[in-house]
Amino acid sequence: MDGMDTTLEELYTQYPDTVKKNRKKHIVIKSEADVACPQIEANTRTIPGIISQRGCAYAGCKGVVVAPIKDMITITHGPVGCGYYSWGTRRNKARADSTTPKDKIYSQLCFTTDMQEPDIVFGGDKKLARMIDEIVAAFHPRGINICSTCPIGLIGDDIGAVAKAATERHGIQVLAYACEGYKGVSQSAGHHIANNTIMQNVIGKGNERKPGKHVINVLGEYNIGGDGWEQERILKDCGYTVNCVMTGDASYEDIKNLHLADLNLVQCHRSINYIAEMMETKYGTPWLKVNFVGVEATNESLRQMAKCFSDPELEKQTEEVIARETARIEPALEQFRKICRGKKAFAFVGGSRSHHYQHLLKDLGMEVVVAGYEFAHRDDYEGRQVIPTIKSDADSKNIPELHLKADEKLYREGNEYLNLSKEQFEALKKEVPLNYYEGMYPDMKNGDIMIDDCNHYELEELIKKLRPDLIFTGVRDKYIAEKMGIPAKQMHSYDYAGPYAGYNGAINFANDVAHTLTTPAWKMIVPPWERIEEPDTGKQEGANDA
Amino acid sequence: MLECVPEGKTEHTTGKINPAKTCQPIGAMYASLGIHGCLPHSHGSQGCCAYHRMHLTRHFRDQVLAASSSFTEGASVFGGASNLKTSIKNIFKIYNPDIIAVHTTCLSETIGDDIPNIIKQSEIPEGKIVIHTNTPSYVGSHITGFSNMCKSMVAYLAEAQGETKKEQVNVIPGFVNPGDMREIRRIVTALGVKLVMFPDTSGVLDAPLTSKYQMYPEGGTTIAEIRDSGNSEVTLALGAFASNAAADLLQEKCGVTGIPLKLPIGLKATDDFIMAVKDWFGADIPKEIAIERGQVIDTLIDTHFHYQGKTVAIFGDPDHVIAMTEFVITMGMVPKYVLTGTPGKEFEATVTKMLDEAGITGSRVKAEGDLFELHEWIREEKVDLMIGTTYGKYIARTEDIPLVRFGFPILDRAVHPLMPVVGYRGCLRLIEQISNAFLERRDRDALDEDFELVL
Ligand code: SF4
Ligand code: SF4
């Protein structure tokens, strides 16, 4: 602990006083002496001039939540860049299925109004409306999303009015997301805006419940590298009907029917907890925070789910799947453990993954000593019980809160969804954390660091001081770490591999991590002529001794 | 793949579907990285900066550092002056660059922040420099942004010390890879002429891995060199869209003669580039360069039957596309569709003239186009080959046409930023890629009875 305190003090010394004061609040050392997680500052402004990893509200809204909806066309209203950069970047896989034929999948196209100077001066409403008309005529989509970017908010285009008029004109839903990049302090604002719009306009519009005894939704799963498909495979084997994986490979048609499921699973807490919560208020649907990254974590999530339904057949089938899958992958995992065991890692990914991946790494015998998020809120670190105590500042006030009421026709109590009596439901809640998330803190170990919005300087210093064996991060930091001789894996897009979720994912991940650690080149960084002259630089030779 | 794309002609007059360009700031950011010890700074909300860094990183597979003013709603309403001043102070204290190169985004442009004034009011440590350029994204493209930042380097830094000029050449290399810049430097050096090249991202975006991390790698044009560019006799502006503006300003500001050239991609353009240096400085052509040229001719003769007469669609950035179009004409191919996303009527005029001179008719040429349109053309009449960026791969797969990756960005192939396409060596690499694309195609498509060791 003390060692870590000194390390951090040294790290702060280069900061101007105001920066130091600010950044100190974003960094917490885990101490087992503390009963609860000390308060960590999160979801507050990035300091100007700091090389942060954060993106903007538009990236959170369009890039994360909205764009993966495969049968809707998403138009970025703004100059060309924003739409272009969020085109095909997140690897949200999609395929045709019973609700979505091939010619209704638009995921590989990029639509932007490409605003030009006169449009900025005179307004872009008309241009947007014209583009919608052309697109409807050419593509006949089931629905259209409009996402606005920074200048649109400033020039005051009323995208809501354009969407409303287009909806009437074309008889399909056209949705407007006012997700200008400057809203809030990070992607997080955009997640919230997307959640609000989808909740208000799409969910609840359908009335077709999928056949099956236990119908569930997976929320906050974006099917990067096929993660969602692996989860669907497992869930189906256990006996569930997956109504919708949202929004990875989700169709507009399925999202309309989201309320017709018995249980919502929440995978990425940060980006989708709003919908889970709003559905609980409006329809009574219970939700369960799950984690399908990691073998033990997957098993645990499956067991908790099975408990929710108190159906002996389901529990039996779940145990069979767990036994079968674990036995299938265990021998291979054991081989990889030989390479991975005892290695120290840093994890900086998105809104739940820095937590999720700790479980998978634990399965491999590795430990995460520094972890953090780019755009999380306090509850992602400290647990949902802190939500009432979070003070809303000017930046978060700009994002409207929907105050929903129970739906007169459709609301049912949580226990009814699960076919339980009130008493059974109360007893279940004691066993399974329904409608709750405990945050990352409990899974960290004594002396580990939690760091919010870790910036380039802090990363560089922490690497120098702690010399981890491996770093999990985004593409922007990957090459920085590697230049320092530390292997890095890109965890936003998995270095273009995957899936990493579920059982098959665990094997893929273990294989990729093992390869990352054992690439022979790591041992050859020092050229032979330097090795001869200074034989004792041998320590530098390999970044790891695998 | 693109089963949703409608068959036949559609009404597409508004906005872009699958753009073939992106926004100005990323070009400015890339150019800034070509100054040694420079930290690019994006004045706007942090999302743009995050996107630009990510995109460059994916193309180069190397670190791209840049800071942002991180606007929130407040700054968007009241102006970004205080954000920029805070940024400048923090950057020098924490990251200690020699120079900060500020570019705007469409947000700060729409607000109308007066950057030069804000810079004047900022705390800048002794000996440190802050330069800026305006890069509104609703004008031009990433190429315009690159051009604007090069121009700002001249505006802020270049100086002429007296009337007499030094026997040295300025080269503005255009929006090309570090491997290309390294090759341009090699060629000019081989001709025995002293050179100032800016920007120069070699050594920055293709820096070696030594495990000794440097936030500012050894590469990049030094500030002193850019200053000295005002004392050179002549500037070669490679690529009109990316480089002419800076060369023109050098001429105006420091009296350095500017010579506009194509990007030295392909045989003729490389000849022109080398002749420009020879003509001005009376340089002798060293044997190594003569040999390289002869190898290109030899290779063209050896390989012509793989590609001659084939039709090709070329798309990407204007300077790249213009040079490539000239090269494939040299190779005896037929550029059927030639398209750039960057606006500019000169593009259409230049390409049309080249096609006319080659007696090629029936081709389509377009500036400010997009890939949806290119796809429509291809559906109307197919081509044998596509040459362009990674984004063309959807069309290539849907229509089953081989794609040679060329230009910016290439996100789905490795090593390319280090491998030059400029100069005679670059010609060899392009001929290799084009020939092999056709050969691989034949191997793949051949019937069993036609399949042979060498097809
Ligand atoms: S807001 Fe403007 S500068 Fe930023 S990414 Fe979008 S187009 Fe580019
Ligand atoms: S895990 Fe992170 S990166 Fe992924 S969707 Fe959630 S918030 Fe975004």
Coordinates of C-alpha atoms in Angstrom, one line a residue, chain A residues 68-395:
Chain A
P68 CA -25.4 -1.9 -34.7
I69 CA -29.2 -2.0 -35.3
K70 CA -28.9 -3.9 -38.5
D71 CA -32.1 -3.1 -40.3
M72 CA -32.2 0.6 -39.7
I73 CA -30.3 3.2 -41.7
T74 CA -28.4 5.6 -39.6
I75 CA -27.7 9.0 -41.0
T76 CA -25.0 11.2 -39.4
H77 CA -26.1 14.7 -39.7
G78 CA -23.0 16.9 -39.9
P79 CA -19.8 17.3 -41.7
V80 CA -18.2 14.2 -43.2
G81 CA -15.8 13.2 -40.5
C82 CA -17.9 11.9 -37.7
G83 CA -19.9 9.5 -39.9
Y84 CA -16.8 8.4 -41.7
Y85 CA -14.8 7.5 -38.5
S86 CA -17.6 5.6 -37.0
W87 CA -18.0 3.5 -40.2
G88 CA -17.2 -0.1 -39.6
T89 CA -14.9 0.6 -36.6
R90 CA -16.6 -1.4 -33.9
R91 CA -16.9 -4.7 -35.6
N92 CA -20.5 -5.2 -34.7
K93 CA -21.3 -8.4 -36.6
A94 CA -24.7 -8.9 -38.1
R95 CA -26.4 -11.5 -40.2
A96 CA -29.7 -12.4 -41.8
D97 CA -32.2 -14.3 -39.8
S98 CA -35.9 -15.0 -39.6
T99 CA -36.8 -11.4 -39.0
T100 CA -34.2 -9.7 -41.2
P101 CA -33.5 -10.8 -44.8
K102 CA -30.1 -10.1 -46.3
D103 CA -31.3 -7.1 -48.3
K104 CA -32.4 -5.4 -45.1
I105 CA -29.0 -5.3 -43.5
Y106 CA -27.4 -1.9 -43.8
S107 CA -24.5 -2.2 -41.4
Q108 CA -21.7 -1.9 -43.9
L109 CA -22.8 1.4 -45.3
C110 CA -22.1 4.9 -44.1
F111 CA -24.6 7.7 -44.6
T112 CA -23.7 11.4 -43.9
T113 CA -25.3 14.7 -44.9
D114 CA -21.7 15.9 -45.5
M115 CA -22.6 19.4 -44.5
Q116 CA -20.9 22.1 -46.5
E117 CA -20.3 25.7 -45.7
P118 CA -23.5 27.1 -47.1
D119 CA -25.5 24.4 -45.2
I120 CA -23.8 25.6 -42.0
V121 CA -24.7 29.2 -42.7
F122 CA -28.2 28.6 -43.9
G123 CA -29.1 25.5 -41.9
G124 CA -29.2 21.9 -42.9
D125 CA -32.8 20.8 -42.2
K126 CA -33.8 20.8 -45.8
K127 CA -30.7 18.9 -46.9
L128 CA -31.4 16.3 -44.2
A129 CA -35.0 15.9 -45.3
R130 CA -34.0 15.5 -48.9
M131 CA -31.4 12.9 -48.1
I132 CA -34.1 10.9 -46.1
D133 CA -36.4 11.0 -49.1
E134 CA -33.7 9.7 -51.4
I135 CA -32.7 7.0 -49.0
V136 CA -36.3 5.8 -48.5
A137 CA -36.9 5.7 -52.2
A138 CA -33.7 3.8 -52.9
F139 CA -33.4 1.4 -49.9
H140 CA -36.8 1.1 -48.3
P141 CA -35.5 0.7 -44.8
R142 CA -37.7 -0.3 -41.9
G143 CA -36.6 2.7 -39.9
I144 CA -34.0 5.5 -39.9
N145 CA -31.9 7.0 -37.2
I146 CA -30.6 10.6 -37.4
C147 CA -27.5 11.3 -35.2
S148 CA -26.4 14.9 -35.0
T149 CA -22.8 16.1 -34.5
C150 CA -21.3 19.2 -32.9
P151 CA -22.1 22.0 -35.4
I152 CA -25.7 20.9 -35.8
G153 CA -26.5 21.8 -32.2
L154 CA -24.8 25.2 -32.7
I155 CA -26.7 26.1 -35.9
G156 CA -29.9 24.9 -34.4
D157 CA -31.2 22.5 -37.0
D158 CA -34.4 21.0 -35.6
I159 CA -33.7 17.3 -36.3
G160 CA -36.7 16.3 -34.2
A161 CA -39.1 18.2 -36.5
V162 CA -37.4 16.8 -39.6
A163 CA -37.7 13.3 -38.2
K164 CA -41.4 13.8 -37.3
A165 CA -42.2 15.1 -40.8
A166 CA -40.3 12.3 -42.4
T167 CA -42.1 9.7 -40.3
E168 CA -45.4 11.1 -41.5
R169 CA -44.3 11.3 -45.1
H170 CA -42.9 7.9 -45.4
G171 CA -44.8 5.8 -42.8
I172 CA -41.7 4.4 -41.2
Q173 CA -40.1 5.5 -38.0
V174 CA -37.5 8.1 -38.3
L175 CA -35.8 8.8 -34.9
A176 CA -33.7 11.8 -34.0
Y177 CA -30.8 11.6 -31.5
A178 CA -29.5 15.0 -30.4
C179 CA -26.1 13.6 -29.5
E180 CA -23.8 16.5 -30.4
G181 CA -20.3 15.6 -29.4
Y182 CA -19.9 18.3 -26.8
K183 CA -22.8 17.0 -24.7
G184 CA -21.8 15.6 -21.3
V185 CA -18.2 14.8 -20.8
S186 CA -17.6 11.6 -22.8
Q187 CA -19.3 8.8 -24.8
S188 CA -21.5 8.2 -21.7
A189 CA -23.8 11.1 -22.5
G190 CA -24.5 9.5 -25.9
H191 CA -25.4 6.1 -24.4
H192 CA -28.0 7.8 -22.3
I193 CA -29.4 9.8 -25.2
A194 CA -29.6 6.7 -27.3
N195 CA -31.3 4.7 -24.5
N196 CA -33.9 7.5 -24.0
T197 CA -34.8 7.7 -27.7
I198 CA -35.1 3.9 -28.2
M199 CA -37.1 3.5 -24.9
Q200 CA -39.5 6.2 -25.9
N201 CA -40.0 5.4 -29.5
V202 CA -39.3 1.7 -30.2
I203 CA -39.6 -0.6 -27.2
G204 CA -43.2 -1.6 -26.6
K205 CA -44.4 -1.1 -30.2
G206 CA -44.5 -4.7 -31.0
N207 CA -46.7 -7.5 -29.8
E208 CA -45.1 -10.7 -30.8
R209 CA -43.6 -12.7 -28.0
K210 CA -41.2 -15.3 -29.3
P211 CA -42.2 -18.9 -28.5
G212 CA -40.5 -20.5 -25.5
K213 CA -40.8 -21.1 -21.8
H214 CA -38.1 -18.6 -20.7
V215 CA -37.7 -15.6 -23.0
I216 CA -34.8 -13.3 -22.3
N217 CA -33.0 -10.2 -23.7
V218 CA -29.3 -9.6 -23.6
L219 CA -28.8 -5.9 -23.3
G220 CA -25.5 -4.0 -23.7
E221 CA -23.9 -6.7 -25.9
Y222 CA -22.6 -5.4 -29.2
N223 CA -21.5 -8.6 -30.8
I224 CA -18.0 -7.5 -31.4
G225 CA -16.2 -10.4 -33.0
G226 CA -19.3 -12.5 -32.6
D227 CA -19.5 -12.4 -28.8
G228 CA -23.2 -12.1 -28.9
W229 CA -23.5 -15.2 -31.1
E230 CA -21.5 -17.3 -28.6
Q231 CA -23.7 -16.1 -25.8
E232 CA -26.8 -17.0 -27.8
R233 CA -25.5 -20.5 -28.5
I234 CA -24.9 -21.1 -24.8
L235 CA -28.2 -19.6 -23.7
K236 CA -30.2 -21.6 -26.2
D237 CA -28.5 -24.8 -25.1
C238 CA -29.5 -24.0 -21.5
G239 CA -33.1 -23.8 -22.6
Y240 CA -33.7 -20.1 -23.1
T241 CA -35.3 -18.3 -26.0
V242 CA -33.2 -15.2 -26.8
N243 CA -35.6 -12.5 -27.8
C244 CA -33.0 -9.9 -28.7
V245 CA -29.3 -9.3 -28.3
M246 CA -29.1 -5.5 -28.1
T247 CA -27.8 -3.8 -30.0
G248 CA -25.3 -6.3 -31.5
D249 CA -27.0 -8.0 -34.4
A250 CA -30.3 -6.6 -33.2
S251 CA -33.2 -5.8 -35.6
Y252 CA -35.6 -3.0 -35.2
E253 CA -38.3 -5.6 -35.3
D254 CA -36.9 -7.4 -32.3
I255 CA -36.3 -4.2 -30.3
K256 CA -40.0 -3.4 -30.7
N257 CA -40.7 -6.6 -28.8
L258 CA -38.2 -6.1 -26.1
H259 CA -40.8 -5.7 -23.4
L260 CA -42.2 -9.2 -24.1
A261 CA -39.3 -11.0 -22.4
D262 CA -39.2 -12.4 -18.9
L263 CA -35.8 -11.1 -17.9
N264 CA -33.3 -8.6 -19.1
L265 CA -29.7 -9.5 -18.8
V266 CA -27.3 -6.5 -18.6
Q267 CA -23.9 -7.2 -20.1
C268 CA -22.4 -3.7 -20.5
H269 CA -23.7 -1.9 -17.4
R270 CA -22.6 1.6 -18.5
S271 CA -24.1 1.8 -21.9
I272 CA -27.4 0.2 -21.3
N273 CA -28.4 0.4 -17.6
Y274 CA -30.8 3.2 -18.4
I275 CA -33.0 0.9 -20.6
A276 CA -32.9 -1.9 -18.0
E277 CA -34.0 0.5 -15.4
M278 CA -36.6 2.3 -17.4
M279 CA -38.1 -1.1 -18.5
E280 CA -38.2 -2.0 -14.8
T281 CA -40.2 1.1 -14.1
K282 CA -42.5 1.0 -17.1
Y283 CA -43.1 -2.7 -17.5
G284 CA -41.8 -4.2 -14.3
T285 CA -39.2 -6.4 -16.1
P286 CA -36.6 -7.6 -13.7
W287 CA -32.9 -7.3 -14.8
L288 CA -29.8 -9.2 -13.9
K289 CA -26.2 -7.9 -14.4
V290 CA -24.4 -10.8 -16.0
N291 CA -20.9 -11.3 -17.3
F292 CA -20.2 -13.8 -20.0
V293 CA -16.5 -13.0 -20.2
G294 CA -14.5 -15.7 -18.3
V295 CA -15.4 -19.3 -17.7
E296 CA -16.1 -19.0 -14.0
A297 CA -18.0 -15.8 -14.6
T298 CA -20.1 -17.4 -17.4
N299 CA -20.9 -20.3 -15.1
E300 CA -21.9 -18.0 -12.3
S301 CA -24.1 -15.9 -14.5
L302 CA -25.8 -19.0 -15.9
R303 CA -26.5 -20.4 -12.4
Q304 CA -27.9 -17.1 -11.2
M305 CA -30.2 -16.9 -14.2
A306 CA -31.4 -20.4 -13.7
K307 CA -32.2 -19.6 -10.0
C308 CA -34.4 -16.7 -11.2
F309 CA -36.8 -19.0 -12.9
S310 CA -36.8 -21.7 -10.2
D311 CA -37.4 -24.3 -12.9
P312 CA -35.7 -27.6 -12.0
E313 CA -35.5 -28.6 -15.7
L314 CA -33.7 -25.3 -16.5
E315 CA -31.3 -25.7 -13.6
K316 CA -30.5 -29.3 -14.7
Q317 CA -29.9 -28.3 -18.3
T318 CA -27.7 -25.4 -17.2
E319 CA -25.5 -27.6 -15.1
E320 CA -25.2 -30.0 -18.0
V321 CA -24.1 -27.2 -20.3
I322 CA -21.6 -26.0 -17.7
A323 CA -20.2 -29.4 -17.2
R324 CA -20.0 -30.2 -20.9
E325 CA -18.5 -26.9 -22.0
T326 CA -16.0 -26.7 -19.1
A327 CA -14.8 -30.2 -19.7
R328 CA -14.4 -29.5 -23.4
I329 CA -12.2 -26.4 -22.9
E330 CA -10.4 -27.1 -19.7
P331 CA -7.5 -29.1 -21.2
A332 CA -6.7 -26.4 -23.7
L333 CA -7.0 -23.7 -21.0
E334 CA -4.6 -25.6 -18.8
Q335 CA -2.0 -25.5 -21.6
F336 CA -2.4 -21.7 -21.9
R337 CA -2.2 -21.3 -18.1
K338 CA 1.3 -22.6 -18.2
I339 CA 2.2 -19.5 -20.2
C340 CA -0.1 -17.0 -18.5
R341 CA 0.1 -17.9 -14.8
G342 CA 1.5 -15.2 -12.5
K343 CA 1.5 -12.5 -15.1
K344 CA 0.5 -8.9 -14.1
A345 CA -1.7 -6.9 -16.4
F346 CA -3.3 -3.4 -16.7
A347 CA -6.8 -3.2 -18.1
F348 CA -8.3 0.0 -19.6
V349 CA -11.4 -0.7 -21.6
G350 CA -14.8 0.8 -22.0
G351 CA -17.7 0.7 -19.6
S352 CA -17.8 -2.8 -18.1
R353 CA -15.0 -4.7 -19.8
S354 CA -12.2 -3.7 -17.4
H355 CA -14.2 -5.5 -14.8
H356 CA -15.4 -8.4 -17.0
Y357 CA -11.9 -9.3 -18.3
Q358 CA -10.5 -9.6 -14.8
H359 CA -12.5 -12.7 -14.5
L360 CA -11.2 -14.3 -17.6
L361 CA -7.6 -13.3 -16.7
K362 CA -8.2 -14.9 -13.3
D363 CA -9.2 -18.1 -15.1
L364 CA -5.8 -18.0 -16.7
G365 CA -3.9 -17.3 -13.5
M366 CA -3.2 -13.7 -14.3
E367 CA -4.0 -10.7 -12.2
V368 CA -5.0 -7.1 -13.0
V369 CA -3.1 -4.6 -10.9
V370 CA -4.3 -1.4 -12.5
A371 CA -7.8 -1.0 -14.0
G372 CA -9.9 1.8 -15.2
Y373 CA -12.6 3.1 -17.5
E374 CA -12.7 5.9 -20.0
F375 CA -16.2 7.1 -19.4
A376 CA -17.7 5.3 -16.5
H377 CA -19.7 6.8 -13.6
R378 CA -19.1 6.2 -10.0
D379 CA -21.5 3.3 -9.8
D380 CA -19.4 1.3 -12.3
Y381 CA -16.6 1.4 -9.8
E382 CA -18.3 1.7 -6.5
G383 CA -21.6 -0.1 -7.1
R384 CA -25.2 1.1 -7.7
Q385 CA -25.9 2.0 -4.1
V386 CA -24.0 5.2 -4.7
I387 CA -26.3 6.4 -7.4
P388 CA -28.6 8.5 -5.2
T389 CA -25.5 10.3 -3.7
I390 CA -24.1 11.3 -7.1
K391 CA -24.5 15.0 -7.5
S392 CA -25.6 16.1 -10.9
D393 CA -23.5 18.8 -12.4
A394 CA -24.0 21.2 -15.3
D395 CA -22.7 18.7 -17.8

